[in-house]
Amino acid sequence: MEYVFHRFDMGFLEWMIRFDTKGGKLLLQKSISNEIDLTFIITPGP
């Protein structure tokens, strides 16, 4: 698996974007003070 990481902190918000160059999946993870964890997975259509 090959991943490209983009990470930046904004106050209480910490965003991490992982892009899987092999499977073409985009994982957007939003963490707020490590209490709320939201994960969105976007896959290319057929």
N, CA, C and O atoms as a Tinker XYZ file with bonds, in Angstrom:
   184  protein
     1  N      0.840000   -1.198000    0.000000    73     2
     2  CA     0.000000    0.000000    0.000000    64     1     3
     3  C      0.878000    1.251000    0.000000    63     2     4     5
     4  O      1.844000    1.355000    0.756000    81     3
     5  N      0.521000    2.186000   -0.857000    73     3     6
     6  CA     1.239000    3.456000   -0.880000    64     5     7
     7  C      0.297000    4.569000   -0.428000    63     6     8     9
     8  O     -0.807000    4.719000   -0.950000    81     7
     9  N      0.748000    5.332000    0.538000    73     7    10
    10  CA    -0.099000    6.392000    1.077000    64     9    11
    11  C      0.575000    7.750000    0.952000    63    10    12    13
    12  O      1.794000    7.872000    1.074000    81    11
    13  N     -0.245000    8.766000    0.707000    73    11    14
    14  CA     0.257000   10.138000    0.722000    64    13    15
    15  C     -0.425000   10.848000    1.883000    63    14    16    17
    16  O     -1.652000   10.933000    1.939000    81    15
    17  N      0.387000   11.359000    2.814000    73    15    18
    18  CA    -0.176000   11.933000    4.029000    64    17    19
    19  C     -0.166000   13.464000    3.970000    63    18    20    21
    20  O      0.834000   14.088000    3.614000    81    19
    21  N     -1.302000   14.040000    4.330000    73    19    22
    22  CA    -1.387000   15.485000    4.504000    64    21    23
    23  C     -1.970000   15.726000    5.887000    63    22    24    25
    24  O     -3.108000   15.351000    6.169000    81    23
    25  N     -1.176000   16.357000    6.746000    73    23    26
    26  CA    -1.650000   16.552000    8.108000    64    25    27
    27  C     -1.387000   17.991000    8.552000    63    26    28    29
    28  O     -0.290000   18.517000    8.363000    81    27
    29  N     -2.405000   18.622000    9.143000    73    27    30
    30  CA    -2.222000   19.957000    9.673000    64    29    31
    31  C     -3.150000   20.153000   10.868000    63    30    32    33
    32  O     -4.255000   19.612000   10.906000    81    31
    33  N     -2.687000   20.931000   11.839000    73    31    34
    34  CA    -3.467000   21.158000   13.056000    64    33    35
    35  C     -4.039000   22.570000   13.059000    63    34    36    37
    36  O     -3.338000   23.529000   12.735000    81    35
    37  N     -5.304000   22.695000   13.424000    73    35    38
    38  CA    -5.927000   24.007000   13.548000    64    37    39
    39  C     -6.651000   24.067000   14.885000    63    38    40    41
    40  O     -7.786000   23.604000   15.004000    81    39
    41  N     -5.995000   24.637000   15.888000    73    39    42
    42  CA    -6.622000   24.757000   17.195000    64    41    43
    43  C     -6.990000   23.395000   17.752000    63    42    44    45
    44  O     -6.123000   22.547000   17.962000    81    43
    45  N     -8.286000   23.187000   17.990000    73    43    46
    46  CA    -8.737000   21.916000   18.556000    64    45    47
    47  C     -8.990000   20.872000   17.464000    63    46    48    49
    48  O     -9.256000   19.703000   17.746000    81    47
    49  N     -8.898000   21.327000   16.219000    73    47    50
    50  CA    -9.202000   20.408000   15.123000    64    49    51
    51  C     -7.928000   19.814000   14.552000    63    50    52    53
    52  O     -6.958000   20.522000   14.280000    81    51
    53  N     -7.949000   18.526000   14.378000    73    51    54
    54  CA    -6.815000   17.863000   13.755000    64    53    55
    55  C     -7.314000   17.035000   12.585000    63    54    56    57
    56  O     -8.104000   16.107000   12.757000    81    55
    57  N     -6.849000   17.376000   11.399000    73    55    58
    58  CA    -7.303000   16.689000   10.196000    64    57    59
    59  C     -6.196000   15.817000    9.626000    63    58    60    61
    60  O     -5.041000   16.238000    9.553000    81    59
    61  N     -6.538000   14.636000    9.234000    73    59    62
    62  CA    -5.572000   13.780000    8.566000    64    61    63
    63  C     -6.212000   13.188000    7.321000    63    62    64    65
    64  O     -7.270000   12.563000    7.391000    81    63
    65  N     -5.568000   13.390000    6.194000    73    63    66
    66  CA    -6.096000   12.864000    4.934000    64    65    67
    67  C     -5.131000   11.812000    4.403000    63    66    68    69
    68  O     -3.953000   12.085000    4.172000    81    67
    69  N     -5.649000   10.618000    4.217000    73    67    70
    70  CA    -4.821000    9.560000    3.650000    64    69    71
    71  C     -5.375000    9.157000    2.283000    63    70    72    73
    72  O     -6.568000    8.886000    2.142000    81    71
    73  N     -4.517000    9.119000    1.303000    73    71    74
    74  CA    -4.949000    8.737000   -0.033000    64    73    75
    75  C     -4.235000    7.467000   -0.457000    63    74    76    77
    76  O     -3.007000    7.419000   -0.526000    81    75
    77  N     -5.021000    6.443000   -0.739000    73    75    78
    78  CA    -4.457000    5.176000   -1.176000    64    77    79
    79  C     -4.278000    5.218000   -2.689000    63    78    80    81
    80  O     -5.251000    5.138000   -3.439000    81    79
    81  N     -3.022000    5.344000   -3.132000    73    79    82
    82  CA    -2.759000    5.478000   -4.559000    64    81    83
    83  C     -2.993000    4.171000   -5.301000    63    82    84    85
    84  O     -3.179000    4.167000   -6.518000    81    83
    85  N     -2.982000    3.062000   -4.567000    73    83    86
    86  CA    -3.189000    1.761000   -5.208000    64    85    87
    87  C     -4.678000    1.500000   -5.430000    63    86    88    89
    88  O     -5.101000    1.221000   -6.552000    81    87
    89  N     -5.466000    1.591000   -4.365000    73    87    90
    90  CA    -6.890000    1.269000   -4.466000    64    89    91
    91  C     -7.736000    2.461000   -4.870000    63    90    92    93
    92  O     -8.915000    2.309000   -5.192000    81    91
    93  N     -7.129000    3.670000   -4.855000    73    91    94
    94  CA    -7.886000    4.855000   -5.242000    64    93    95
    95  C     -8.908000    5.242000   -4.195000    63    94    96    97
    96  O     -9.967000    5.779000   -4.522000    81    95
    97  N     -8.595000    4.970000   -2.922000    73    95    98
    98  CA    -9.525000    5.331000   -1.852000    64    97    99
    99  C     -9.043000    6.587000   -1.145000    63    98   100   101
   100  O     -7.844000    6.764000   -0.927000    81    99
   101  N     -9.981000    7.459000   -0.786000    73    99   102
   102  CA    -9.642000    8.677000   -0.060000    64   101   103
   103  C    -10.252000    8.614000    1.335000    63   102   104   105
   104  O    -11.473000    8.576000    1.492000    81   103
   105  N     -9.386000    8.604000    2.344000    73   103   106
   106  CA    -9.860000    8.510000    3.721000    64   105   107
   107  C     -9.689000    9.854000    4.404000    63   106   108   109
   108  O     -8.568000   10.336000    4.563000    81   107
   109  N    -10.801000   10.462000    4.809000    73   107   110
   110  CA   -10.750000   11.749000    5.498000    64   109   111
   111  C    -11.158000   11.549000    6.948000    63   110   112   113
   112  O    -12.305000   11.216000    7.245000    81   111
   113  N    -10.215000   11.756000    7.834000    73   111   114
   114  CA   -10.494000   11.542000    9.250000    64   113   115
   115  C    -10.425000   12.862000    9.995000    63   114   116   117
   116  O     -9.441000   13.594000    9.892000    81   115
   117  N    -11.476000   13.161000   10.744000    73   115   118
   118  CA   -11.551000   14.413000   11.499000    64   117   119
   119  C    -11.607000   14.074000   12.983000    63   118   120   121
   120  O    -12.540000   13.423000   13.453000    81   119
   121  N    -10.599000   14.526000   13.703000    73   119   122
   122  CA   -10.556000   14.249000   15.136000    64   121   123
   123  C    -10.662000   15.554000   15.912000    63   122   124   125
   124  O     -9.943000   16.511000   15.627000    81   123
   125  N    -11.555000   15.592000   16.889000    73   123   126
   126  CA   -11.714000   16.771000   17.735000    64   125   127
   127  C    -11.346000   16.394000   19.165000    63   126   128   129
   128  O    -12.120000   15.732000   19.857000    81   127
   129  N    -10.174000   16.814000   19.601000    73   127   130
   130  CA    -9.702000   16.547000   20.954000    64   129   131
   131  C     -9.719000   15.050000   21.271000    63   130   132   133
   132  O     -9.853000   14.656000   22.430000    81   131
   133  N     -9.584000   14.226000   20.237000    73   131   134
   134  CA    -9.570000   12.771000   20.391000    64   133   135
   135  C    -10.842000   12.247000   21.053000    63   134   136   137
   136  O    -10.858000   11.131000   21.573000    81   135
   137  N    -11.902000   13.044000   21.034000    73   135   138
   138  CA   -13.161000   12.607000   21.632000    64   137   139
   139  C    -14.157000   12.212000   20.549000    63   138   140   141
   140  O    -14.914000   11.254000   20.706000    81   139
   141  N    -14.148000   12.955000   19.458000    73   139   142
   142  CA   -15.062000   12.666000   18.345000    64   141   143
   143  C    -14.256000   12.194000   17.149000    63   142   144   145
   144  O    -13.318000   12.872000   16.729000    81   143
   145  N    -14.598000   11.065000   16.606000    73   143   146
   146  CA   -13.871000   10.516000   15.475000    64   145   147
   147  C    -14.826000   10.267000   14.319000    63   146   148   149
   148  O    -15.689000    9.393000   14.396000    81   147
   149  N    -14.670000   11.032000   13.254000    73   147   150
   150  CA   -15.518000   10.850000   12.076000    64   149   151
   151  C    -14.653000   10.396000   10.916000    63   150   152   153
   152  O    -13.633000   11.016000   10.613000    81   151
   153  N    -15.053000    9.328000   10.276000    73   151   154
   154  CA   -14.276000    8.806000    9.157000    64   153   155
   155  C    -15.143000    8.723000    7.905000    63   154   156   157
   156  O    -16.243000    8.172000    7.934000    81   155
   157  N    -14.634000    9.278000    6.808000    73   155   158
   158  CA   -15.350000    9.228000    5.545000    64   157   159
   159  C    -14.498000    8.485000    4.519000    63   158   160   161
   160  O    -13.330000    8.819000    4.318000    81   159
   161  N    -15.069000    7.502000    3.886000    73   159   162
   162  CA   -14.345000    6.748000    2.868000    64   161   163
   163  C    -15.019000    6.956000    1.514000    63   162   164   165
   164  O    -16.203000    6.663000    1.343000    81   163
   165  N    -14.240000    7.469000    0.547000    73   163   166
   166  CA   -14.774000    7.721000   -0.791000    64   165   167
   167  C    -14.098000    6.790000   -1.787000    63   166   168   169
   168  O    -12.872000    6.776000   -1.904000    81   167
   169  N    -14.900000    6.018000   -2.499000    73   167   170
   170  CA   -14.340000    5.107000   -3.494000    64   169   171
   171  C    -14.866000    5.487000   -4.877000    63   170   172   173
   172  O    -16.001000    5.947000   -5.006000    81   171
   173  N    -14.048000    5.296000   -5.908000    73   171   174
   174  CA   -14.465000    5.618000   -7.275000    64   173   175
   175  C    -15.639000    4.738000   -7.716000    63   174   176   177
   176  O    -15.736000    3.569000   -7.344000    81   175
   177  N    -16.513000    5.323000   -8.506000    73   175   178
   178  CA   -17.689000    4.592000   -8.972000    64   177   179
   179  C    -17.329000    3.543000  -10.017000    63   178   180   181
   180  O    -16.184000    3.464000  -10.464000    81   179
   181  N    -18.304000    2.751000  -10.396000    73   179   182
   182  CA   -18.084000    1.675000  -11.374000    64   181   183
   183  C    -17.744000    2.216000  -12.758000    63   182   184
   184  O    -17.531000    1.439000  -13.689000    81   183
